[in-house]
Amino acid sequence: MKILALLGSTRKNGNSEYLANKILEGTDHTIVSLADKDIQPIIDMRHTEEGFSPVNDDYEELVHLMLEHDVLLFATPLYWYGMSGPMKNYFDRWSQYLRDERFNLKQELAKKKAYVVITGGSSANIKGLPLVQQFNYIFEFVNMEFTDYLIGAGVRPGDILNDLPSLKKAERWNKQFRDADDL
């Protein structure tokens, strides 16, 4: 099983990234920081005669990576009660690539499993639930299995180390992924 982790944070070595790394230890995985990629905002051409125009950025590389992996792990801090800007741009571009006949992206995404990691400040386990619901609707739209989510508590880098329930859940996911690789 190959896992693609898409990190939405603009902070290096933050809490979301820490949890993602903990989950992925010892697995066959690829990690991509969306903030390090040139992902242009969508120019919505869905309802025009000419349709979407090609965009010269890094997005198509991400499409190929999605197709090559079995599990997609989305990790984002809770920014203003939603996903980060880089993560939002990433999902907005699905509108373009779901229509691109070269990829059959909707059918391919239906074969994947999705996991979500969210980290945030006070009461993140409550305030992050609308974002979990947003992810659920996104995955439902493409018929992708939304397997599980984890909401961790942490604002400053390293705060996540104090969130023992989240660390334990990350360890459980890691064990599940490693056990699946052993089959």
mmCIF file of N, CA and C in Angstrom, residues 16-152:
data_model
loop_
_atom_site.group_PDB
_atom_site.id
_atom_site.type_symbol
_atom_site.label_atom_id
_atom_site.label_comp_id
_atom_site.label_asym_id
_atom_site.label_seq_id
_atom_site.Cartn_x
_atom_site.Cartn_y
_atom_site.Cartn_z
ATOM 1 N N SER A 16 0.839 19.616 12.394
ATOM 2 C CA SER A 16 0.208 18.742 11.391
ATOM 3 C C SER A 16 1.263 17.847 10.742
ATOM 4 N N GLU A 17 2.382 18.450 10.405
ATOM 5 C CA GLU A 17 3.469 17.682 9.791
ATOM 6 C C GLU A 17 4.021 16.640 10.758
ATOM 7 N N TYR A 18 4.124 16.993 12.034
ATOM 8 C CA TYR A 18 4.616 16.038 13.028
ATOM 9 C C TYR A 18 3.709 14.807 13.071
ATOM 10 N N LEU A 19 2.399 15.038 13.141
ATOM 11 C CA LEU A 19 1.467 13.909 13.193
ATOM 12 C C LEU A 19 1.545 13.074 11.917
ATOM 13 N N ALA A 20 1.621 13.740 10.773
ATOM 14 C CA ALA A 20 1.723 13.006 9.506
ATOM 15 C C ALA A 20 2.970 12.131 9.498
ATOM 16 N N ASN A 21 4.085 12.678 9.922
ATOM 17 C CA ASN A 21 5.323 11.889 9.955
ATOM 18 C C ASN A 21 5.206 10.710 10.911
ATOM 19 N N LYS A 22 4.559 10.918 12.039
ATOM 20 C CA LYS A 22 4.352 9.843 13.019
ATOM 21 C C LYS A 22 3.500 8.724 12.404
ATOM 22 N N ILE A 23 2.477 9.108 11.685
ATOM 23 C CA ILE A 23 1.584 8.144 11.042
ATOM 24 C C ILE A 23 2.319 7.356 9.959
ATOM 25 N N LEU A 24 3.238 7.991 9.268
ATOM 26 C CA LEU A 24 3.877 7.392 8.092
ATOM 27 C C LEU A 24 5.164 6.625 8.375
ATOM 28 N N GLU A 25 5.699 6.702 9.591
ATOM 29 C CA GLU A 25 6.965 6.027 9.909
ATOM 30 C C GLU A 25 6.931 4.564 9.482
ATOM 31 N N GLY A 26 7.923 4.162 8.707
ATOM 32 C CA GLY A 26 8.066 2.762 8.327
ATOM 33 C C GLY A 26 7.092 2.286 7.258
ATOM 34 N N THR A 27 6.413 3.216 6.579
ATOM 35 C CA THR A 27 5.469 2.842 5.520
ATOM 36 C C THR A 27 6.015 3.269 4.165
ATOM 37 N N ASP A 28 5.411 2.756 3.113
ATOM 38 C CA ASP A 28 5.739 3.166 1.744
ATOM 39 C C ASP A 28 4.939 4.432 1.465
ATOM 40 N N HIS A 29 5.601 5.582 1.513
ATOM 41 C CA HIS A 29 4.875 6.843 1.425
ATOM 42 C C HIS A 29 5.650 7.915 0.663
ATOM 43 N N THR A 30 4.909 8.914 0.257
ATOM 44 C CA THR A 30 5.438 10.128 -0.349
ATOM 45 C C THR A 30 4.809 11.293 0.398
ATOM 46 N N ILE A 31 5.624 12.278 0.742
ATOM 47 C CA ILE A 31 5.111 13.479 1.420
ATOM 48 C C ILE A 31 5.309 14.673 0.496
ATOM 49 N N VAL A 32 4.245 15.457 0.332
ATOM 50 C CA VAL A 32 4.317 16.669 -0.473
ATOM 51 C C VAL A 32 3.807 17.832 0.367
ATOM 52 N N SER A 33 4.622 18.856 0.474
ATOM 53 C CA SER A 33 4.173 20.093 1.110
ATOM 54 C C SER A 33 3.540 20.953 0.020
ATOM 55 N N LEU A 34 2.242 21.167 0.121
ATOM 56 C CA LEU A 34 1.541 21.942 -0.904
ATOM 57 C C LEU A 34 2.060 23.373 -0.984
ATOM 58 N N ALA A 35 2.544 23.902 0.131
ATOM 59 C CA ALA A 35 3.086 25.263 0.140
ATOM 60 C C ALA A 35 4.359 25.369 -0.692
ATOM 61 N N ASP A 36 5.032 24.237 -0.909
ATOM 62 C CA ASP A 36 6.258 24.240 -1.721
ATOM 63 C C ASP A 36 5.964 24.095 -3.210
ATOM 64 N N LYS A 37 4.719 23.872 -3.554
ATOM 65 C CA LYS A 37 4.327 23.681 -4.951
ATOM 66 C C LYS A 37 3.661 24.947 -5.483
ATOM 67 N N ASP A 38 3.846 25.171 -6.769
ATOM 68 C CA ASP A 38 3.175 26.274 -7.439
ATOM 69 C C ASP A 38 1.801 25.764 -7.875
ATOM 70 N N ILE A 39 0.787 26.093 -7.083
ATOM 71 C CA ILE A 39 -0.593 25.713 -7.394
ATOM 72 C C ILE A 39 -1.371 27.015 -7.588
ATOM 73 N N GLN A 40 -1.658 27.309 -8.822
ATOM 74 C CA GLN A 40 -2.368 28.544 -9.127
ATOM 75 C C GLN A 40 -3.838 28.427 -8.708
ATOM 76 N N PRO A 41 -4.421 29.525 -8.258
ATOM 77 C CA PRO A 41 -5.851 29.497 -7.932
ATOM 78 C C PRO A 41 -6.650 29.157 -9.190
ATOM 79 N N ILE A 42 -7.795 28.585 -8.977
ATOM 80 C CA ILE A 42 -8.625 28.196 -10.115
ATOM 81 C C ILE A 42 -9.231 29.424 -10.782
ATOM 82 N N ILE A 43 -9.280 29.384 -12.084
ATOM 83 C CA ILE A 43 -10.065 30.326 -12.866
ATOM 84 C C ILE A 43 -11.215 29.480 -13.401
ATOM 85 N N ASP A 44 -12.383 29.693 -12.850
ATOM 86 C CA ASP A 44 -13.522 28.811 -13.115
ATOM 87 C C ASP A 44 -14.030 28.990 -14.545
ATOM 88 N N MET A 45 -13.788 27.970 -15.346
ATOM 89 C CA MET A 45 -14.200 27.980 -16.751
ATOM 90 C C MET A 45 -15.210 26.856 -17.024
ATOM 91 N N ARG A 46 -15.831 26.334 -15.968
ATOM 92 C CA ARG A 46 -16.732 25.192 -16.134
ATOM 93 C C ARG A 46 -17.882 25.464 -17.084
ATOM 94 N N HIS A 47 -18.382 26.670 -17.084
ATOM 95 C CA HIS A 47 -19.606 26.959 -17.837
ATOM 96 C C HIS A 47 -19.345 27.830 -19.059
ATOM 97 N N THR A 48 -18.122 27.771 -19.559
ATOM 98 C CA THR A 48 -17.800 28.512 -20.772
ATOM 99 C C THR A 48 -17.656 27.531 -21.925
ATOM 100 N N GLU A 49 -17.801 28.044 -23.115
ATOM 101 C CA GLU A 49 -17.714 27.193 -24.299
ATOM 102 C C GLU A 49 -16.328 26.568 -24.447
ATOM 103 N N GLU A 50 -15.287 27.335 -24.150
ATOM 104 C CA GLU A 50 -13.923 26.820 -24.328
ATOM 105 C C GLU A 50 -13.459 25.913 -23.193
ATOM 106 N N GLY A 51 -14.132 25.967 -22.042
ATOM 107 C CA GLY A 51 -13.735 25.129 -20.911
ATOM 108 C C GLY A 51 -12.443 25.622 -20.279
ATOM 109 N N PHE A 52 -11.866 24.782 -19.449
ATOM 110 C CA PHE A 52 -10.648 25.159 -18.727
ATOM 111 C C PHE A 52 -9.459 25.257 -19.676
ATOM 112 N N SER A 53 -8.608 26.221 -19.399
ATOM 113 C CA SER A 53 -7.366 26.373 -20.151
ATOM 114 C C SER A 53 -6.242 25.701 -19.381
ATOM 115 N N PRO A 54 -5.240 25.178 -20.079
ATOM 116 C CA PRO A 54 -4.086 24.610 -19.369
ATOM 117 C C PRO A 54 -3.435 25.679 -18.476
ATOM 118 N N VAL A 55 -2.939 25.237 -17.335
ATOM 119 C CA VAL A 55 -2.279 26.132 -16.385
ATOM 120 C C VAL A 55 -0.847 25.642 -16.214
ATOM 121 N N ASN A 56 0.089 26.550 -16.339
ATOM 122 C CA ASN A 56 1.504 26.191 -16.215
ATOM 123 C C ASN A 56 1.921 26.299 -14.748
ATOM 124 N N ASP A 57 1.683 25.210 -14.001
ATOM 125 C CA ASP A 57 2.092 25.158 -12.598
ATOM 126 C C ASP A 57 2.385 23.708 -12.244
ATOM 127 N N ASP A 58 2.467 23.395 -10.955
ATOM 128 C CA ASP A 58 2.856 22.052 -10.508
ATOM 129 C C ASP A 58 1.677 21.103 -10.297
ATOM 130 N N TYR A 59 0.476 21.523 -10.595
ATOM 131 C CA TYR A 59 -0.683 20.725 -10.212
ATOM 132 C C TYR A 59 -0.735 19.359 -10.889
ATOM 133 N N GLU A 60 -0.401 19.312 -12.144
ATOM 134 C CA GLU A 60 -0.490 18.029 -12.847
ATOM 135 C C GLU A 60 0.427 16.975 -12.219
ATOM 136 N N GLU A 61 1.560 17.414 -11.685
ATOM 137 C CA GLU A 61 2.443 16.504 -10.940
ATOM 138 C C GLU A 61 1.692 15.880 -9.766
ATOM 139 N N LEU A 62 0.866 16.674 -9.085
ATOM 140 C CA LEU A 62 0.083 16.165 -7.958
ATOM 141 C C LEU A 62 -0.983 15.181 -8.425
ATOM 142 N N VAL A 63 -1.566 15.430 -9.576
ATOM 143 C CA VAL A 63 -2.554 14.499 -10.123
ATOM 144 C C VAL A 63 -1.898 13.141 -10.357
ATOM 145 N N HIS A 64 -0.713 13.143 -10.968
ATOM 146 C CA HIS A 64 -0.005 11.879 -11.206
ATOM 147 C C HIS A 64 0.314 11.171 -9.888
ATOM 148 N N LEU A 65 0.731 11.931 -8.877
ATOM 149 C CA LEU A 65 1.015 11.326 -7.571
ATOM 150 C C LEU A 65 -0.245 10.715 -6.955
ATOM 151 N N MET A 66 -1.358 11.406 -7.066
ATOM 152 C CA MET A 66 -2.606 10.849 -6.526
ATOM 153 C C MET A 66 -2.922 9.512 -7.193
ATOM 154 N N LEU A 67 -2.726 9.447 -8.486
ATOM 155 C CA LEU A 67 -3.048 8.230 -9.231
ATOM 156 C C LEU A 67 -2.135 7.071 -8.856
ATOM 157 N N GLU A 68 -0.906 7.368 -8.429
ATOM 158 C CA GLU A 68 0.087 6.336 -8.119
ATOM 159 C C GLU A 68 -0.038 5.774 -6.700
ATOM 160 N N HIS A 69 -0.871 6.363 -5.872
ATOM 161 C CA HIS A 69 -0.968 5.962 -4.464
ATOM 162 C C HIS A 69 -2.349 5.397 -4.145
ATOM 163 N N ASP A 70 -2.398 4.558 -3.112
ATOM 164 C CA ASP A 70 -3.640 3.909 -2.693
ATOM 165 C C ASP A 70 -4.388 4.701 -1.627
ATOM 166 N N VAL A 71 -3.630 5.380 -0.780
ATOM 167 C CA VAL A 71 -4.191 6.117 0.350
ATOM 168 C C VAL A 71 -3.736 7.561 0.239
ATOM 169 N N LEU A 72 -4.675 8.487 0.488
ATOM 170 C CA LEU A 72 -4.356 9.910 0.505
ATOM 171 C C LEU A 72 -4.564 10.415 1.929
ATOM 172 N N LEU A 73 -3.500 10.961 2.492
ATOM 173 C CA LEU A 73 -3.530 11.527 3.845
ATOM 174 C C LEU A 73 -3.448 13.039 3.713
ATOM 175 N N PHE A 74 -4.499 13.722 4.128
ATOM 176 C CA PHE A 74 -4.559 15.173 4.046
ATOM 177 C C PHE A 74 -4.306 15.735 5.442
ATOM 178 N N ALA A 75 -3.267 16.554 5.581
ATOM 179 C CA ALA A 75 -2.918 17.127 6.883
ATOM 180 C C ALA A 75 -2.918 18.642 6.773
ATOM 181 N N THR A 76 -3.729 19.281 7.592
ATOM 182 C CA THR A 76 -3.828 20.742 7.531
ATOM 183 C C THR A 76 -4.039 21.319 8.923
ATOM 184 N N PRO A 77 -3.458 22.466 9.181
ATOM 185 C CA PRO A 77 -3.843 23.174 10.404
ATOM 186 C C PRO A 77 -5.253 23.742 10.220
ATOM 187 N N LEU A 78 -5.910 24.003 11.300
ATOM 188 C CA LEU A 78 -7.217 24.638 11.295
ATOM 189 C C LEU A 78 -6.987 26.146 11.230
ATOM 190 N N TYR A 79 -7.169 26.720 10.056
ATOM 191 C CA TYR A 79 -6.978 28.161 9.848
ATOM 192 C C TYR A 79 -8.338 28.821 9.728
ATOM 193 N N TRP A 80 -8.670 29.660 10.671
ATOM 194 C CA TRP A 80 -9.944 30.365 10.654
ATOM 195 C C TRP A 80 -11.098 29.394 10.443
ATOM 196 N N TYR A 81 -11.005 28.260 11.136
ATOM 197 C CA TYR A 81 -12.060 27.245 11.175
ATOM 198 C C TYR A 81 -12.234 26.499 9.851
ATOM 199 N N GLY A 82 -11.196 26.529 9.035
ATOM 200 C CA GLY A 82 -11.220 25.804 7.767
ATOM 201 C C GLY A 82 -9.841 25.274 7.439
ATOM 202 N N MET A 83 -9.707 24.730 6.234
ATOM 203 C CA MET A 83 -8.413 24.226 5.796
ATOM 204 C C MET A 83 -7.516 25.391 5.405
ATOM 205 N N SER A 84 -6.230 25.124 5.320
ATOM 206 C CA SER A 84 -5.261 26.146 4.949
ATOM 207 C C SER A 84 -5.470 26.582 3.495
ATOM 208 N N GLY A 85 -4.918 27.744 3.150
ATOM 209 C CA GLY A 85 -4.998 28.252 1.780
ATOM 210 C C GLY A 85 -4.408 27.298 0.751
ATOM 211 N N PRO A 86 -3.191 26.765 0.982
ATOM 212 C CA PRO A 86 -2.642 25.823 0.002
ATOM 213 C C PRO A 86 -3.525 24.588 -0.206
ATOM 214 N N MET A 87 -4.123 24.084 0.875
ATOM 215 C CA MET A 87 -5.007 22.919 0.756
ATOM 216 C C MET A 87 -6.271 23.300 -0.013
ATOM 217 N N LYS A 88 -6.805 24.466 0.249
ATOM 218 C CA LYS A 88 -8.021 24.902 -0.448
ATOM 219 C C LYS A 88 -7.754 25.072 -1.943
ATOM 220 N N ASN A 89 -6.630 25.693 -2.310
ATOM 221 C CA ASN A 89 -6.284 25.810 -3.730
ATOM 222 C C ASN A 89 -6.156 24.436 -4.376
ATOM 223 N N TYR A 90 -5.566 23.494 -3.641
ATOM 224 C CA TYR A 90 -5.413 22.123 -4.139
ATOM 225 C C TYR A 90 -6.785 21.537 -4.486
ATOM 226 N N PHE A 91 -7.737 21.633 -3.559
ATOM 227 C CA PHE A 91 -9.064 21.066 -3.818
ATOM 228 C C PHE A 91 -9.831 21.845 -4.883
ATOM 229 N N ASP A 92 -9.684 23.163 -4.898
ATOM 230 C CA ASP A 92 -10.383 23.938 -5.921
ATOM 231 C C ASP A 92 -10.002 23.489 -7.327
ATOM 232 N N ARG A 93 -8.773 23.102 -7.511
ATOM 233 C CA ARG A 93 -8.315 22.677 -8.835
ATOM 234 C C ARG A 93 -8.904 21.333 -9.254
ATOM 235 N N TRP A 94 -9.494 20.581 -8.315
ATOM 236 C CA TRP A 94 -10.193 19.351 -8.707
ATOM 237 C C TRP A 94 -11.275 19.678 -9.730
ATOM 238 N N SER A 95 -11.898 20.865 -9.607
ATOM 239 C CA SER A 95 -12.951 21.236 -10.564
ATOM 240 C C SER A 95 -12.440 21.179 -11.996
ATOM 241 N N GLN A 96 -11.201 21.540 -12.186
ATOM 242 C CA GLN A 96 -10.591 21.493 -13.514
ATOM 243 C C GLN A 96 -10.233 20.064 -13.904
ATOM 244 N N TYR A 97 -9.556 19.355 -13.022
ATOM 245 C CA TYR A 97 -9.016 18.042 -13.390
ATOM 246 C C TYR A 97 -10.060 16.920 -13.367
ATOM 247 N N LEU A 98 -11.173 17.122 -12.696
ATOM 248 C CA LEU A 98 -12.241 16.134 -12.775
ATOM 249 C C LEU A 98 -12.876 16.124 -14.168
ATOM 250 N N ARG A 99 -12.647 17.189 -14.927
ATOM 251 C CA ARG A 99 -13.173 17.293 -16.284
ATOM 252 C C ARG A 99 -12.129 16.950 -17.350
ATOM 253 N N ASP A 100 -10.918 16.706 -16.924
ATOM 254 C CA ASP A 100 -9.829 16.426 -17.863
ATOM 255 C C ASP A 100 -9.876 14.943 -18.238
ATOM 256 N N GLU A 101 -10.232 14.658 -19.463
ATOM 257 C CA GLU A 101 -10.439 13.278 -19.918
ATOM 258 C C GLU A 101 -9.162 12.439 -19.924
ATOM 259 N N ARG A 102 -8.012 13.069 -19.810
ATOM 260 C CA ARG A 102 -6.759 12.304 -19.791
ATOM 261 C C ARG A 102 -6.614 11.462 -18.528
ATOM 262 N N PHE A 103 -7.304 11.829 -17.461
ATOM 263 C CA PHE A 103 -7.031 11.214 -16.166
ATOM 264 C C PHE A 103 -8.160 10.363 -15.582
ATOM 265 N N ASN A 104 -9.401 10.581 -15.974
ATOM 266 C CA ASN A 104 -10.527 9.893 -15.327
ATOM 267 C C ASN A 104 -10.415 10.013 -13.805
ATOM 268 N N LEU A 105 -10.128 11.219 -13.342
ATOM 269 C CA LEU A 105 -9.782 11.431 -11.943
ATOM 270 C C LEU A 105 -10.900 11.013 -10.983
ATOM 271 N N LYS A 106 -12.136 11.314 -11.307
ATOM 272 C CA LYS A 106 -13.220 10.957 -10.387
ATOM 273 C C LYS A 106 -13.277 9.445 -10.195
ATOM 274 N N GLN A 107 -13.159 8.685 -11.275
ATOM 275 C CA GLN A 107 -13.192 7.227 -11.166
ATOM 276 C C GLN A 107 -11.968 6.704 -10.409
ATOM 277 N N GLU A 108 -10.828 7.308 -10.632
ATOM 278 C CA GLU A 108 -9.601 6.878 -9.955
ATOM 279 C C GLU A 108 -9.638 7.212 -8.465
ATOM 280 N N LEU A 109 -10.172 8.385 -8.118
ATOM 281 C CA LEU A 109 -10.257 8.765 -6.710
ATOM 282 C C LEU A 109 -11.212 7.841 -5.950
ATOM 283 N N ALA A 110 -12.199 7.305 -6.634
ATOM 284 C CA ALA A 110 -13.138 6.387 -5.985
ATOM 285 C C ALA A 110 -12.454 5.102 -5.524
ATOM 286 N N LYS A 111 -11.265 4.830 -6.028
ATOM 287 C CA LYS A 111 -10.513 3.631 -5.637
ATOM 288 C C LYS A 111 -9.604 3.890 -4.434
ATOM 289 N N LYS A 112 -9.513 5.148 -3.992
ATOM 290 C CA LYS A 112 -8.584 5.534 -2.925
ATOM 291 C C LYS A 112 -9.280 5.563 -1.569
ATOM 292 N N LYS A 113 -8.458 5.544 -0.530
ATOM 293 C CA LYS A 113 -8.934 5.759 0.834
ATOM 294 C C LYS A 113 -8.365 7.090 1.311
ATOM 295 N N ALA A 114 -9.185 7.844 2.025
ATOM 296 C CA ALA A 114 -8.773 9.155 2.524
ATOM 297 C C ALA A 114 -8.717 9.166 4.041
ATOM 298 N N TYR A 115 -7.668 9.796 4.545
ATOM 299 C CA TYR A 115 -7.505 10.055 5.974
ATOM 300 C C TYR A 115 -7.227 11.547 6.124
ATOM 301 N N VAL A 116 -7.680 12.136 7.218
ATOM 302 C CA VAL A 116 -7.515 13.567 7.441
ATOM 303 C C VAL A 116 -6.903 13.801 8.814
ATOM 304 N N VAL A 117 -5.904 14.679 8.846
ATOM 305 C CA VAL A 117 -5.281 15.153 10.080
ATOM 306 C C VAL A 117 -5.486 16.660 10.142
ATOM 307 N N ILE A 118 -6.043 17.122 11.237
ATOM 308 C CA ILE A 118 -6.263 18.548 11.472
ATOM 309 C C ILE A 118 -5.631 18.880 12.816
ATOM 310 N N THR A 119 -4.927 19.996 12.886
ATOM 311 C CA THR A 119 -4.425 20.464 14.184
ATOM 312 C C THR A 119 -4.847 21.910 14.375
ATOM 313 N N GLY A 120 -5.169 22.234 15.605
ATOM 314 C CA GLY A 120 -5.597 23.591 15.898
ATOM 315 C C GLY A 120 -5.486 23.902 17.372
ATOM 316 N N GLY A 121 -5.893 25.081 17.702
ATOM 317 C CA GLY A 121 -5.766 25.588 19.062
ATOM 318 C C GLY A 121 -6.875 25.125 19.982
ATOM 319 N N SER A 122 -7.338 26.052 20.802
ATOM 320 C CA SER A 122 -8.287 25.695 21.846
ATOM 321 C C SER A 122 -9.559 25.088 21.260
ATOM 322 N N SER A 123 -9.971 24.003 21.846
ATOM 323 C CA SER A 123 -11.183 23.286 21.446
ATOM 324 C C SER A 123 -11.166 22.843 19.988
ATOM 325 N N ALA A 124 -9.990 22.530 19.462
ATOM 326 C CA ALA A 124 -9.888 22.099 18.060
ATOM 327 C C ALA A 124 -10.750 20.877 17.791
ATOM 328 N N ASN A 125 -10.885 19.996 18.794
ATOM 329 C CA ASN A 125 -11.675 18.783 18.583
ATOM 330 C C ASN A 125 -13.154 19.097 18.351
ATOM 331 N N ILE A 126 -13.602 20.281 18.735
ATOM 332 C CA ILE A 126 -14.974 20.725 18.457
ATOM 333 C C ILE A 126 -14.985 21.678 17.257
ATOM 334 N N LYS A 127 -14.107 22.678 17.297
ATOM 335 C CA LYS A 127 -14.093 23.695 16.241
ATOM 336 C C LYS A 127 -13.639 23.144 14.899
ATOM 337 N N GLY A 128 -12.958 22.004 14.903
ATOM 338 C CA GLY A 128 -12.513 21.388 13.656
ATOM 339 C C GLY A 128 -13.550 20.488 13.009
ATOM 340 N N LEU A 129 -14.643 20.209 13.699
ATOM 341 C CA LEU A 129 -15.649 19.291 13.155
ATOM 342 C C LEU A 129 -16.302 19.786 11.864
ATOM 343 N N PRO A 130 -16.592 21.083 11.714
ATOM 344 C CA PRO A 130 -17.110 21.520 10.408
ATOM 345 C C PRO A 130 -16.120 21.261 9.259
ATOM 346 N N LEU A 131 -14.835 21.344 9.542
ATOM 347 C CA LEU A 131 -13.845 21.031 8.506
ATOM 348 C C LEU A 131 -13.863 19.537 8.188
ATOM 349 N N VAL A 132 -14.030 18.698 9.188
ATOM 350 C CA VAL A 132 -14.172 17.261 8.942
ATOM 351 C C VAL A 132 -15.367 17.030 8.020
ATOM 352 N N GLN A 133 -16.456 17.729 8.291
ATOM 353 C CA GLN A 133 -17.644 17.598 7.451
ATOM 354 C C GLN A 133 -17.361 18.062 6.025
ATOM 355 N N GLN A 134 -16.607 19.147 5.872
ATOM 356 C CA GLN A 134 -16.254 19.621 4.534
ATOM 357 C C GLN A 134 -15.446 18.555 3.792
ATOM 358 N N PHE A 135 -14.455 17.980 4.454
ATOM 359 C CA PHE A 135 -13.691 16.897 3.831
ATOM 360 C C PHE A 135 -14.631 15.747 3.440
ATOM 361 N N ASN A 136 -15.555 15.405 4.323
ATOM 362 C CA ASN A 136 -16.486 14.318 4.036
ATOM 363 C C ASN A 136 -17.271 14.601 2.753
ATOM 364 N N TYR A 137 -17.775 15.826 2.605
ATOM 365 C CA TYR A 137 -18.530 16.178 1.400
ATOM 366 C C TYR A 137 -17.646 16.104 0.152
ATOM 367 N N ILE A 138 -16.408 16.547 0.265
ATOM 368 C CA ILE A 138 -15.482 16.488 -0.867
ATOM 369 C C ILE A 138 -15.278 15.039 -1.296
ATOM 370 N N PHE A 139 -14.989 14.180 -0.337
ATOM 371 C CA PHE A 139 -14.725 12.773 -0.652
ATOM 372 C C PHE A 139 -15.991 12.077 -1.165
ATOM 373 N N GLU A 140 -17.126 12.435 -0.584
ATOM 374 C CA GLU A 140 -18.401 11.868 -1.032
ATOM 375 C C GLU A 140 -18.652 12.210 -2.499
ATOM 376 N N PHE A 141 -18.301 13.427 -2.899
ATOM 377 C CA PHE A 141 -18.522 13.879 -4.277
ATOM 378 C C PHE A 141 -17.801 12.997 -5.289
ATOM 379 N N VAL A 142 -16.618 12.504 -4.916
ATOM 380 C CA VAL A 142 -15.841 11.658 -5.837
ATOM 381 C C VAL A 142 -15.921 10.178 -5.451
ATOM 382 N N ASN A 143 -16.812 9.852 -4.520
ATOM 383 C CA ASN A 143 -16.998 8.461 -4.067
ATOM 384 C C ASN A 143 -15.733 7.847 -3.481
ATOM 385 N N MET A 144 -14.921 8.672 -2.832
ATOM 386 C CA MET A 144 -13.709 8.182 -2.178
ATOM 387 C C MET A 144 -14.048 7.829 -0.724
ATOM 388 N N GLU A 145 -13.534 6.710 -0.270
ATOM 389 C CA GLU A 145 -13.784 6.273 1.099
ATOM 390 C C GLU A 145 -13.076 7.194 2.083
ATOM 391 N N PHE A 146 -13.846 7.804 2.973
ATOM 392 C CA PHE A 146 -13.293 8.629 4.049
ATOM 393 C C PHE A 146 -13.133 7.703 5.244
ATOM 394 N N THR A 147 -11.925 7.215 5.440
ATOM 395 C CA THR A 147 -11.684 6.159 6.410
ATOM 396 C C THR A 147 -11.676 6.668 7.844
ATOM 397 N N ASP A 148 -10.973 7.766 8.101
ATOM 398 C CA ASP A 148 -10.883 8.246 9.480
ATOM 399 C C ASP A 148 -10.288 9.648 9.494
ATOM 400 N N TYR A 149 -10.434 10.303 10.630
ATOM 401 C CA TYR A 149 -9.826 11.619 10.831
ATOM 402 C C TYR A 149 -9.246 11.691 12.226
ATOM 403 N N LEU A 150 -8.332 12.627 12.395
ATOM 404 C CA LEU A 150 -7.670 12.878 13.670
ATOM 405 C C LEU A 150 -7.615 14.394 13.842
ATOM 406 N N ILE A 151 -8.076 14.890 14.969
ATOM 407 C CA ILE A 151 -7.955 16.321 15.275
ATOM 408 C C ILE A 151 -7.046 16.465 16.479
ATOM 409 N N GLY A 152 -5.912 17.097 16.265
ATOM 410 C CA GLY A 152 -4.932 17.289 17.317
ATOM 411 C C GLY A 152 -4.948 18.703 17.861
#
